[in-house]
Tab-separated table of C-alpha atoms and ligand atoms in Angstrom:
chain	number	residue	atom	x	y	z
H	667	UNK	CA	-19.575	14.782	-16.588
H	668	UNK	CA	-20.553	10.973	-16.745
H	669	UNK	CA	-18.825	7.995	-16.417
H	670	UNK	CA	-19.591	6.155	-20.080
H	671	UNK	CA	-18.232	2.559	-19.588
H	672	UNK	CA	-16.210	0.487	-16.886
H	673	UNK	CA	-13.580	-2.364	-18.188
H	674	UNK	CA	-12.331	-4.731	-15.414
H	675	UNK	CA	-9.754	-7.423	-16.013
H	676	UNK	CA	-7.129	-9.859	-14.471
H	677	UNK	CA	-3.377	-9.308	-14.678
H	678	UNK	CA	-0.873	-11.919	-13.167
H	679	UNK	CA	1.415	-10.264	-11.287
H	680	UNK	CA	3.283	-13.585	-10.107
H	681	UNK	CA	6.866	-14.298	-8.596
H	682	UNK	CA	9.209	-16.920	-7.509
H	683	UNK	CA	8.938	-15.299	-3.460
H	684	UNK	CA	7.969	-16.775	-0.905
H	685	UNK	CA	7.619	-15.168	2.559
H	686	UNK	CA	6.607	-16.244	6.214
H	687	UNK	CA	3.141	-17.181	4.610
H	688	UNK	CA	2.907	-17.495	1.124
H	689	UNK	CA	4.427	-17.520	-2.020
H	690	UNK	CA	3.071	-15.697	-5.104
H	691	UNK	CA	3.567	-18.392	-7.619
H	692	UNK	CA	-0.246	-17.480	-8.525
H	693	UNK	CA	-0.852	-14.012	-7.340
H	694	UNK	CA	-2.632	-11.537	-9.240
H	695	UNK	CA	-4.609	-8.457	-9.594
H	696	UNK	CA	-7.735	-6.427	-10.244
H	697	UNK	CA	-7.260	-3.945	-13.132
H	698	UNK	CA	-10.284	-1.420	-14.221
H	699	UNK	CA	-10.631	1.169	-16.091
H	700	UNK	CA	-13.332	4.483	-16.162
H	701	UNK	CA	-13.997	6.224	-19.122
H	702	UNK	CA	-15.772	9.415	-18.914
H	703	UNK	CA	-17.225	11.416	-21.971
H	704	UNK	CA	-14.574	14.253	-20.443
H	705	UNK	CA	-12.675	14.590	-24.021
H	706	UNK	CA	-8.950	15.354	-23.677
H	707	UNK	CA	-6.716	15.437	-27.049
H	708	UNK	CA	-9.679	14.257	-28.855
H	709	UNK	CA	-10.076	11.513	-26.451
H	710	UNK	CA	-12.405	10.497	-23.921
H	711	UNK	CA	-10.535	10.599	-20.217
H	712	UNK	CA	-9.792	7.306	-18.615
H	713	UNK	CA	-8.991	6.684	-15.060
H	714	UNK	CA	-7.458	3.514	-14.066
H	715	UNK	CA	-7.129	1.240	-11.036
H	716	UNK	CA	-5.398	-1.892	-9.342
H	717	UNK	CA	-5.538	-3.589	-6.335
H	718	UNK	CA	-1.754	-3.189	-5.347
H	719	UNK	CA	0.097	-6.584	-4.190
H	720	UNK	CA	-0.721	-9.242	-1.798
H	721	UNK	CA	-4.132	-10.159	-2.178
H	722	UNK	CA	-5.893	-11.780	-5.352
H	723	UNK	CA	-8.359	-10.232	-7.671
H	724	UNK	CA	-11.650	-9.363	-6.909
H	725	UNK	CA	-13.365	-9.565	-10.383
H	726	UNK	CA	-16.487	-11.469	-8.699
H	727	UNK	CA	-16.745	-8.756	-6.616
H	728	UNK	CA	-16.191	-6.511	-8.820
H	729	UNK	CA	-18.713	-7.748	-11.791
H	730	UNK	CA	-21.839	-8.806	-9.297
H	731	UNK	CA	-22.164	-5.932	-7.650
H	732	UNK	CA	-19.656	-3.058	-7.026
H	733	UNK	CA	-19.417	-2.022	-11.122
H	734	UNK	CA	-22.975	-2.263	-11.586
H	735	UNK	CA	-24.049	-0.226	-9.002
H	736	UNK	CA	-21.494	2.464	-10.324
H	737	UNK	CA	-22.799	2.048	-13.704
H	738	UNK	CA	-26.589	2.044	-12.471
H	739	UNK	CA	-26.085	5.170	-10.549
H	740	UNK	CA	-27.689	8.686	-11.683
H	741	UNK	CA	-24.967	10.272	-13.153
H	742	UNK	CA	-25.600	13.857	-10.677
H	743	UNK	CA	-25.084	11.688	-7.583
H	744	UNK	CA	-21.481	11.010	-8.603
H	745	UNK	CA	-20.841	14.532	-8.726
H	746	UNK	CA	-20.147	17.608	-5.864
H	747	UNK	CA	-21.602	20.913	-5.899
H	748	UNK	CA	-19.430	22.461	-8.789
H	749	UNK	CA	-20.477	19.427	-11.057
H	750	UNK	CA	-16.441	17.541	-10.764
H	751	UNK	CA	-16.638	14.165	-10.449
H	752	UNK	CA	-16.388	13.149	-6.559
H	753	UNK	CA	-14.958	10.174	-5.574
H	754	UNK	CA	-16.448	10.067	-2.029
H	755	UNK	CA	-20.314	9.936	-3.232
H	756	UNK	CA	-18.996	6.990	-5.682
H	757	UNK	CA	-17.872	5.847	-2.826
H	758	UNK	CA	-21.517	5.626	-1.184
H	759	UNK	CA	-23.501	4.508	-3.926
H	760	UNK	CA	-20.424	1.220	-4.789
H	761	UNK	CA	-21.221	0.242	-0.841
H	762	UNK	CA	-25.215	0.712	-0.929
H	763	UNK	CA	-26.735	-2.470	0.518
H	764	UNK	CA	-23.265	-3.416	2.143
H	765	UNK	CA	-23.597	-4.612	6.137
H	766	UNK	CA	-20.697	-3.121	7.663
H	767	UNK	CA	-17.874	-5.209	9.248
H	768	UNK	CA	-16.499	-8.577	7.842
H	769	UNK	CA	-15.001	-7.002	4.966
H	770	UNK	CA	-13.009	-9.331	3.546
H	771	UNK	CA	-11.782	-8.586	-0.207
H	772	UNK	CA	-15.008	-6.089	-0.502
H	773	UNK	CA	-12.748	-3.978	0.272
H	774	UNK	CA	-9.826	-4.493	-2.418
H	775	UNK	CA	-13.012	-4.510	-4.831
H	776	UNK	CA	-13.917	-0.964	-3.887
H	777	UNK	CA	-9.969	-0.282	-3.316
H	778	UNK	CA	-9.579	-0.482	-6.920
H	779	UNK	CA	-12.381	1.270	-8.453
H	780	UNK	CA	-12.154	4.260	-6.267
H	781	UNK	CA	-8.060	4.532	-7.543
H	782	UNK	CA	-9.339	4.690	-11.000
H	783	UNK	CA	-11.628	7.413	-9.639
H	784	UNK	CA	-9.178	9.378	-8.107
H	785	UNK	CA	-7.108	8.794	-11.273
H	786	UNK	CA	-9.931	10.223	-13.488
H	787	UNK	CA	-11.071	13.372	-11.395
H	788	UNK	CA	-7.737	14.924	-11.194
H	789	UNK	CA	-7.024	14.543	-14.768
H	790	UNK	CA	-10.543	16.163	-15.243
H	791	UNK	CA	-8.983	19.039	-13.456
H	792	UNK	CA	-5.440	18.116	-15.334
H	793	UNK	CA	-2.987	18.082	-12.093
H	794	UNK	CA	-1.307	14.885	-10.532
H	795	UNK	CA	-3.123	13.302	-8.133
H	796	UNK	CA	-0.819	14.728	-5.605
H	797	UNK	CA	-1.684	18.073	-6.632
H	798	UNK	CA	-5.266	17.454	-6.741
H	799	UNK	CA	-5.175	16.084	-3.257
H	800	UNK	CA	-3.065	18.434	-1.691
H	801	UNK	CA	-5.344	21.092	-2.823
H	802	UNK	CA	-8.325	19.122	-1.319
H	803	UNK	CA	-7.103	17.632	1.826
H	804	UNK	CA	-3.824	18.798	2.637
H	805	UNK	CA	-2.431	21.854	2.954
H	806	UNK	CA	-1.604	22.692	-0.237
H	807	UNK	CA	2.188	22.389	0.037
H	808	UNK	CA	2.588	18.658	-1.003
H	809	UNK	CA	5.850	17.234	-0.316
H	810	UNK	CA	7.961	17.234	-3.342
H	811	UNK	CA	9.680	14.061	-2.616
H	812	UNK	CA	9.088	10.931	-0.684
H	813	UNK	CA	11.145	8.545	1.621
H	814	UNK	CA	11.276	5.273	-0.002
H	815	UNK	CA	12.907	1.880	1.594
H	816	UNK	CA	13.392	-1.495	-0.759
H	817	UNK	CA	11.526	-4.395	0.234
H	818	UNK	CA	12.834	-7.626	-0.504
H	819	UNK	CA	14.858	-10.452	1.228
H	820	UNK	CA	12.287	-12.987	0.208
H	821	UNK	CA	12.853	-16.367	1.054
H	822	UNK	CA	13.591	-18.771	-2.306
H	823	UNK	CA	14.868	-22.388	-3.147
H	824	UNK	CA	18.765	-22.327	-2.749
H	825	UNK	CA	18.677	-18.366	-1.943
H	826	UNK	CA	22.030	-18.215	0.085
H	827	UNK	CA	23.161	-15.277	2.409
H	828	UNK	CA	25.558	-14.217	-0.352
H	829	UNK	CA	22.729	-14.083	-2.479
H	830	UNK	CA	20.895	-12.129	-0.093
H	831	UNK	CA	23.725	-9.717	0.272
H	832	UNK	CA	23.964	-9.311	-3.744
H	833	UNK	CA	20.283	-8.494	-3.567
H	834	UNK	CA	20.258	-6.036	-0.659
H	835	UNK	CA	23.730	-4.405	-2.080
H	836	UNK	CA	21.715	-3.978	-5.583
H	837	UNK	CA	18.951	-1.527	-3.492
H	838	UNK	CA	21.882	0.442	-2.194
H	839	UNK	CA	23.250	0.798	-5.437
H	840	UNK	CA	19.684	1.480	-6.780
H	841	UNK	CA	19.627	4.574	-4.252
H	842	UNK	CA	18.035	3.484	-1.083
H	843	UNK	CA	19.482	3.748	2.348
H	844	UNK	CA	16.713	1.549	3.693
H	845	UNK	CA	15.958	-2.014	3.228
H	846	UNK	CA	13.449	-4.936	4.563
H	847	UNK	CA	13.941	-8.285	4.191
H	848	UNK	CA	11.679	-11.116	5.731
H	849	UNK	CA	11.807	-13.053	8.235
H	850	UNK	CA	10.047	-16.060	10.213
H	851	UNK	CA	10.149	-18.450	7.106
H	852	UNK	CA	13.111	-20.253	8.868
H	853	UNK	CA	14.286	-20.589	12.444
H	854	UNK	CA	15.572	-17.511	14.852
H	855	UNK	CA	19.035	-19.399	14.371
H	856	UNK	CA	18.898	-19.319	10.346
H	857	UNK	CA	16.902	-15.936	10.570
H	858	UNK	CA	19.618	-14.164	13.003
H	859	UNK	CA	22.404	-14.937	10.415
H	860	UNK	CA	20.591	-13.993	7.580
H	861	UNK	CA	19.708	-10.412	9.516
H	862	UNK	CA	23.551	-10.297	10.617
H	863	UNK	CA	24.629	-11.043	7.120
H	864	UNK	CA	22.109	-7.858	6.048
H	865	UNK	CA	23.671	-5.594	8.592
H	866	UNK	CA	27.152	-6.157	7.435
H	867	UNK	CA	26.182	-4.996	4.228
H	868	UNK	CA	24.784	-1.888	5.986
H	869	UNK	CA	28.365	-1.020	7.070
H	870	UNK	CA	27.115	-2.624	10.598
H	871	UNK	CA	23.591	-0.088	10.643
H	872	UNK	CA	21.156	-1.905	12.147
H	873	UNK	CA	19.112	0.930	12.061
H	874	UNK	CA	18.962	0.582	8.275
H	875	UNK	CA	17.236	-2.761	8.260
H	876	UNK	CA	13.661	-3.690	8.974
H	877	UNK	CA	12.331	-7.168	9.309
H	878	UNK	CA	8.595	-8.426	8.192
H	879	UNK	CA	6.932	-11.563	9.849
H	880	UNK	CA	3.736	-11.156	7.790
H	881	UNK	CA	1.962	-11.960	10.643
H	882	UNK	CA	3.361	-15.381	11.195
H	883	UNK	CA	4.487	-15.149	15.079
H	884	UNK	CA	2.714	-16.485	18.148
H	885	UNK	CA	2.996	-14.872	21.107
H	886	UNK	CA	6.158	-16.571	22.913
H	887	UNK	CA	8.083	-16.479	19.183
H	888	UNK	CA	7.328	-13.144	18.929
H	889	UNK	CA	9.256	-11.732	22.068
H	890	UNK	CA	11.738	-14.655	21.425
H	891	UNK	CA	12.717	-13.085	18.595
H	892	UNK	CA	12.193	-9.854	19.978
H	893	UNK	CA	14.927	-10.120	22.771
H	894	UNK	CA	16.837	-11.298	20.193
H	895	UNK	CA	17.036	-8.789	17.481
H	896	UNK	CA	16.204	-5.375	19.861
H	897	UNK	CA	20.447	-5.568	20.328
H	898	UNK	CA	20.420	-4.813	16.291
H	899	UNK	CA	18.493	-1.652	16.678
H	900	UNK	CA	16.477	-2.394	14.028
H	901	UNK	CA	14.521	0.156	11.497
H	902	UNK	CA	11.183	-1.935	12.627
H	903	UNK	CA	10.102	-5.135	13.226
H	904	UNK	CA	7.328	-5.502	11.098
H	905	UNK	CA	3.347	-7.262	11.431
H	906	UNK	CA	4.527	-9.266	14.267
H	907	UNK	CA	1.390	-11.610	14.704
H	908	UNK	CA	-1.835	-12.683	12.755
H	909	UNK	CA	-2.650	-8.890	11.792
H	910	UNK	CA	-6.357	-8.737	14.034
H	911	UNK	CA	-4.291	-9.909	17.380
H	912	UNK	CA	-4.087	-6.475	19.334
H	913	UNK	CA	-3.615	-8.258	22.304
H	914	UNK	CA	-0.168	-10.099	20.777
H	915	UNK	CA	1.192	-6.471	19.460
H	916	UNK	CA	0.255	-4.858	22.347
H	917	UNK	CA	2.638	-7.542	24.626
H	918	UNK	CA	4.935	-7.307	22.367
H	919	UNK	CA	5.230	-3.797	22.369
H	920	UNK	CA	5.226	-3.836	26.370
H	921	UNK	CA	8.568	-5.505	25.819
H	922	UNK	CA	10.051	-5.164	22.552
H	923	UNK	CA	11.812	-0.965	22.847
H	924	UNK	CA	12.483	-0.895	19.160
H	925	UNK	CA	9.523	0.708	16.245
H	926	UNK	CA	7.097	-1.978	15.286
H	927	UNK	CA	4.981	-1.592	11.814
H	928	UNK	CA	1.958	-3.056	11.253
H	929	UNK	CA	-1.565	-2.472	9.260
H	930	UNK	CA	-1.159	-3.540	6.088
H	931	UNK	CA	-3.528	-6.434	6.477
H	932	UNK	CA	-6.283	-4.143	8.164
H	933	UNK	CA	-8.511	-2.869	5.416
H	934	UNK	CA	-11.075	-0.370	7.220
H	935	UNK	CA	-11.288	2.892	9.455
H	936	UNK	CA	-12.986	0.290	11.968
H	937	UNK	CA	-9.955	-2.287	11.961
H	938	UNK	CA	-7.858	0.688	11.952
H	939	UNK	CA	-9.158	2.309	14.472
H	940	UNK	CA	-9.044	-1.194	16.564
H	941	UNK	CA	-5.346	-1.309	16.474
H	942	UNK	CA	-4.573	2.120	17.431
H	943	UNK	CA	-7.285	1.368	20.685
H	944	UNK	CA	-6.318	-1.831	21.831
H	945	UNK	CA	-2.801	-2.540	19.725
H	946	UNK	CA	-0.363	-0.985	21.859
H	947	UNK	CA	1.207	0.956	19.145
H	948	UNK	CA	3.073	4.080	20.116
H	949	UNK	CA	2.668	7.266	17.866
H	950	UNK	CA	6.598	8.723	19.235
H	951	UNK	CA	8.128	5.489	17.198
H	952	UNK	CA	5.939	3.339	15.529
H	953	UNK	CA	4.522	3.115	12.045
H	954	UNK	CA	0.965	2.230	10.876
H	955	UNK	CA	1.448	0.709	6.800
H	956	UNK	CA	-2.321	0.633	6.113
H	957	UNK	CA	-2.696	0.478	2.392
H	958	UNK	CA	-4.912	2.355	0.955
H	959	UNK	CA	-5.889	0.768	-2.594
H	960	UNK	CA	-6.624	-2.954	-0.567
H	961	UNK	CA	-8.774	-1.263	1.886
H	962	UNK	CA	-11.650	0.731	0.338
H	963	UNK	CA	-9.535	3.546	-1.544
H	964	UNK	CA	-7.924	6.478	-0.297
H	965	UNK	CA	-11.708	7.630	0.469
H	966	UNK	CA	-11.306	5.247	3.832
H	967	UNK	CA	-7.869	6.542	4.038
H	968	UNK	CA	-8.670	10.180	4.414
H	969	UNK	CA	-11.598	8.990	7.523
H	970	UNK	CA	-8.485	6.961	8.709
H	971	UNK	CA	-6.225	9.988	8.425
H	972	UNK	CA	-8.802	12.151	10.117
H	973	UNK	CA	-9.345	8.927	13.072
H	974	UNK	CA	-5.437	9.101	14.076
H	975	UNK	CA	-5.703	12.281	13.811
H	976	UNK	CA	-7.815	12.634	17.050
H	977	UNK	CA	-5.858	9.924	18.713
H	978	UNK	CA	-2.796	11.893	19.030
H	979	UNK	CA	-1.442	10.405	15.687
H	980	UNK	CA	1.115	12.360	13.050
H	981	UNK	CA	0.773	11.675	9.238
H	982	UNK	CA	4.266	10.944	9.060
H	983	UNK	CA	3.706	7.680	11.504
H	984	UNK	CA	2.247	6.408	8.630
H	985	UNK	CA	4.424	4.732	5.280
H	986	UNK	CA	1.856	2.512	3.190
H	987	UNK	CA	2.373	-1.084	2.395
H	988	UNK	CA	2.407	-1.618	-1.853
H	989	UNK	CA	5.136	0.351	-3.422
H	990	UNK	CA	2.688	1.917	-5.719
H	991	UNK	CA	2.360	4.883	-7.172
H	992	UNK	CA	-1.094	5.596	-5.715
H	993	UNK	CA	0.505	5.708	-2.195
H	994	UNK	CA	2.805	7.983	-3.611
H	995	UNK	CA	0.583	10.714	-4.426
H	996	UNK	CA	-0.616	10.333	-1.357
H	997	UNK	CA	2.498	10.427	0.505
H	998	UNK	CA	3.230	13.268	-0.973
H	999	UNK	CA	-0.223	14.885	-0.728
H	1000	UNK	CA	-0.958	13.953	2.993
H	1001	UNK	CA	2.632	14.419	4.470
H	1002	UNK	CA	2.852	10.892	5.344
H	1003	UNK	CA	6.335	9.554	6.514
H	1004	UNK	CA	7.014	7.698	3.266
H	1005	UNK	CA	6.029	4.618	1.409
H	1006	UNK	CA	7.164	1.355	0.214
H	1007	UNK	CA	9.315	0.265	-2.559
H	1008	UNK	CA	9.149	-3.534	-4.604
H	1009	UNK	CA	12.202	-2.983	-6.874
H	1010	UNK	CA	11.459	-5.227	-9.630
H	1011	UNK	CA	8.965	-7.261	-8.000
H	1012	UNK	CA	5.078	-7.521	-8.430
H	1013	UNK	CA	5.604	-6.376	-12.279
H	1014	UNK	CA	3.337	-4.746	-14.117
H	1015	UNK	CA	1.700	-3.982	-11.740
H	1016	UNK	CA	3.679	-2.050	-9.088
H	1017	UNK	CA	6.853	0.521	-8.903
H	1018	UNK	CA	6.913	3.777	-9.968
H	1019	UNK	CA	7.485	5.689	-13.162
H	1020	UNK	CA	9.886	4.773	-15.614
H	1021	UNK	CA	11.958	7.767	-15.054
H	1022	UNK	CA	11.583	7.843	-11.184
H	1023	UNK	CA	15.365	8.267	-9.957
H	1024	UNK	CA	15.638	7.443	-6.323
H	1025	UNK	CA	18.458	9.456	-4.500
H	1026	UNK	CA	19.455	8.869	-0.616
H	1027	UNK	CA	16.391	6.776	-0.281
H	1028	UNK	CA	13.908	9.404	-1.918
H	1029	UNK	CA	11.814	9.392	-5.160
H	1030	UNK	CA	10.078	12.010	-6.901
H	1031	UNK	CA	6.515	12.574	-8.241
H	1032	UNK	CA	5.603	12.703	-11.709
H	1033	UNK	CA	3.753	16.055	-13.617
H	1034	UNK	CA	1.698	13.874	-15.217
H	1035	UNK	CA	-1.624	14.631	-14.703
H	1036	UNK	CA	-3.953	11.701	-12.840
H	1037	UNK	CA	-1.574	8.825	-11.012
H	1038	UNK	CA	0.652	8.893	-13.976
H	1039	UNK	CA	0.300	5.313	-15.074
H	1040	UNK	CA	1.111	6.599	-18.427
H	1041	UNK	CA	4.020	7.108	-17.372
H	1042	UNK	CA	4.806	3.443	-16.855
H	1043	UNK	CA	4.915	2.061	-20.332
H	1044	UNK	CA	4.206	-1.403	-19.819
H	1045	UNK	CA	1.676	-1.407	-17.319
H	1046	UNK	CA	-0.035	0.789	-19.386
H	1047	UNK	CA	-0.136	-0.876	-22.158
H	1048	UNK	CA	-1.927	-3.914	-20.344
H	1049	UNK	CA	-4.336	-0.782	-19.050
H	1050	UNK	CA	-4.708	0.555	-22.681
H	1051	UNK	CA	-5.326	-3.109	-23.762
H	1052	UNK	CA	-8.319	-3.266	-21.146
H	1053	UNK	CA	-10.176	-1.092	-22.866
H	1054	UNK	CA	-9.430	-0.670	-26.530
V	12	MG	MG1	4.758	-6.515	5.254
């Protein structure tokens, strides 16, 4: 088997949100595509890949030198001892002549070509990824659904808390019993009645609600707003400070009794690993939303899988940021406690199948063999487009 030509492109994946931060007025994404001379239906095999939400494409990256070294590579050192294509040697040869540390968007570079990997070695063996994986690094018995919570609650010109309650009623109605909204972009004041208005909408369940900061809380706002929402009994209360501040998370979570989340800004085993020795986080309640296509592929993933692991850590702690369906597979496929869910936003790009139903806040995997972006018509049509 031999990888015969690599496409990469730009999609915009752009939105009227704003949150804590940012707003995605320009956001986009890294798309690529793998073919293989693997010939399926009278076609060669493609695998395809994208850098989930949140951070912009990496096609500089991408073009100068993770693709060419892929490309340059003896075709046997991509391989494993039965000949199938193995993503974890790709892996090695993309991040030859890499120093380690600062990893910046190297890492949503590699993120995305080792998803189209993964993508294109299970349908070489024809099974969904989640199959595949199982059978590799889990136990064999994936999980045949996954918990699933609706993000949302974005901040936007003239949004009012009646639109916010339209919006948060429209994921219960869509079948979750889970929803997050952000925070942080106003004041506690502002913020506490938009949370309050949530809750009522949640027949009173705080515990049905988390909260995002995105990272934009110093210390002493942080446990301000801490004392002020633990009453609420909140779902989690979510990347509480800049995302590399262990210190901050740790004090918070001296104080603050509730789950926190955090992670999804920390984009390698080492950063990982960082947070779970000097963050504070507890493995009885809180949840680590490391995602694996912005931080070196689910090849990192598995090391940090194995890292919590030996720190006392369950799989389930652990629900992805995106709302992709490569986090679903892997949900699935490593027993993970769930993953995250963008209804409508971040289009093409993100969501699940077309046909994914989600019933008392859980969704379904797809038979199709790979990820199952075929299954998502028009993302993959812009993938098709990529590359024919
Ligand atoms: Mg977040």
């Amino acid at each position: 088997m031999k990888i015969t030509n690599v496409y990469e492109g730009v999609v915009p994946i752009s939105s009227s949100i704003r949150n804590a931060w940012i707003d995605f007025s320009s956001m986009d994404c890294s798309i690529v595509a793998i073919e293989s001379d693997v010939i399926r239906d009278g076609k060669p095999l493609v695998g395809y890949g994208f850098n989930s939400n949140g951070r912009y494409s990496a096609g500089e990256i991408l073009r100068r030198r993770v693709l060419p070294r892929l490309t340059a590579a003896e075709p046997d050192s991509l391989l494993d001892e039965q000949g199938s294509l193995d993503p974890a040697k790709a892996w090695q040869v993309m991040m030859r002549n890499e120093k380690p540390g600062g990893h910046g968007e190297r890492s949503v570079a590699v993120g995305v070509v080792d998803m189209a990997l993964f993508d294109l070695a299970s349908k070489i063996e024809g099974k969904p990824l989640y199959r595949y994986l199982s059978e590799r690094h889990g136990d064999g018995q994936p999980d045949d659904s996954v918990f699933v919570y609706a993000a949302g609650g974005y901040y936007a010109p003239d949004k009012t808390l009646t639109d916010l309650q339209d919006e948060m009623r429209g994921f219960l109605d869509l079948g979750y019993d889970v929803v997050k909204m952000k925070i942080g972009g106003a004041g506690l004041a502002e913020d506490l009645r938009r949370i309050e208005a949530v809750i009522d909408v949640l027949d009173g369940d705080g515990s049905r609600l988390a909260v995002d900061v995105n990272g934009r809380f110093d210390l002493a706002t942080a446990l301000e707003y801490g004392r002020a929402i633990e009453p609420y009994g909140l779902f989690w209360y979510e990347e509480i400070g800049d995302p590399l501040d262990y210190h901050l998370n740790a004090t918070v979570a001296e104080h603050y009794a509730g789950p926190i989340a955090t992670g999804e800004n920390l984009f390698s085993l080492q950063d990982a690993r960082n947070l779970i020795r000097y963050g504070g986080m507890r493995p009885d309640r809180d949840i680590l939303q490391f995602d694996p296509a912005l931080s070196y592929g689910l090849t990192e993933y598995l090391r940090i899988q194995d890292m919590l692991g030996r720190h006392g850590w369950s799989s389930r702690r652990c629900i992805p940021h995106g709302g992709h369906q490569f986090s679903l597979h892997i949900a699935a496929a490593l027993k993970l406690g769930g993953n995250e869910s963008y209804p409508g936003e971040f289009q093409p790009t993100g969501g699940f199948a077309d046909d994914a139903v989600v019933e008392k806040s859980r969704v379904g995997l797809t038979d199709i063999p790979g990820i199952g972006f075929e299954g998502k018509a028009a993302f993959y049509k812009v993938l098709r487009d990529l590359h024919s």
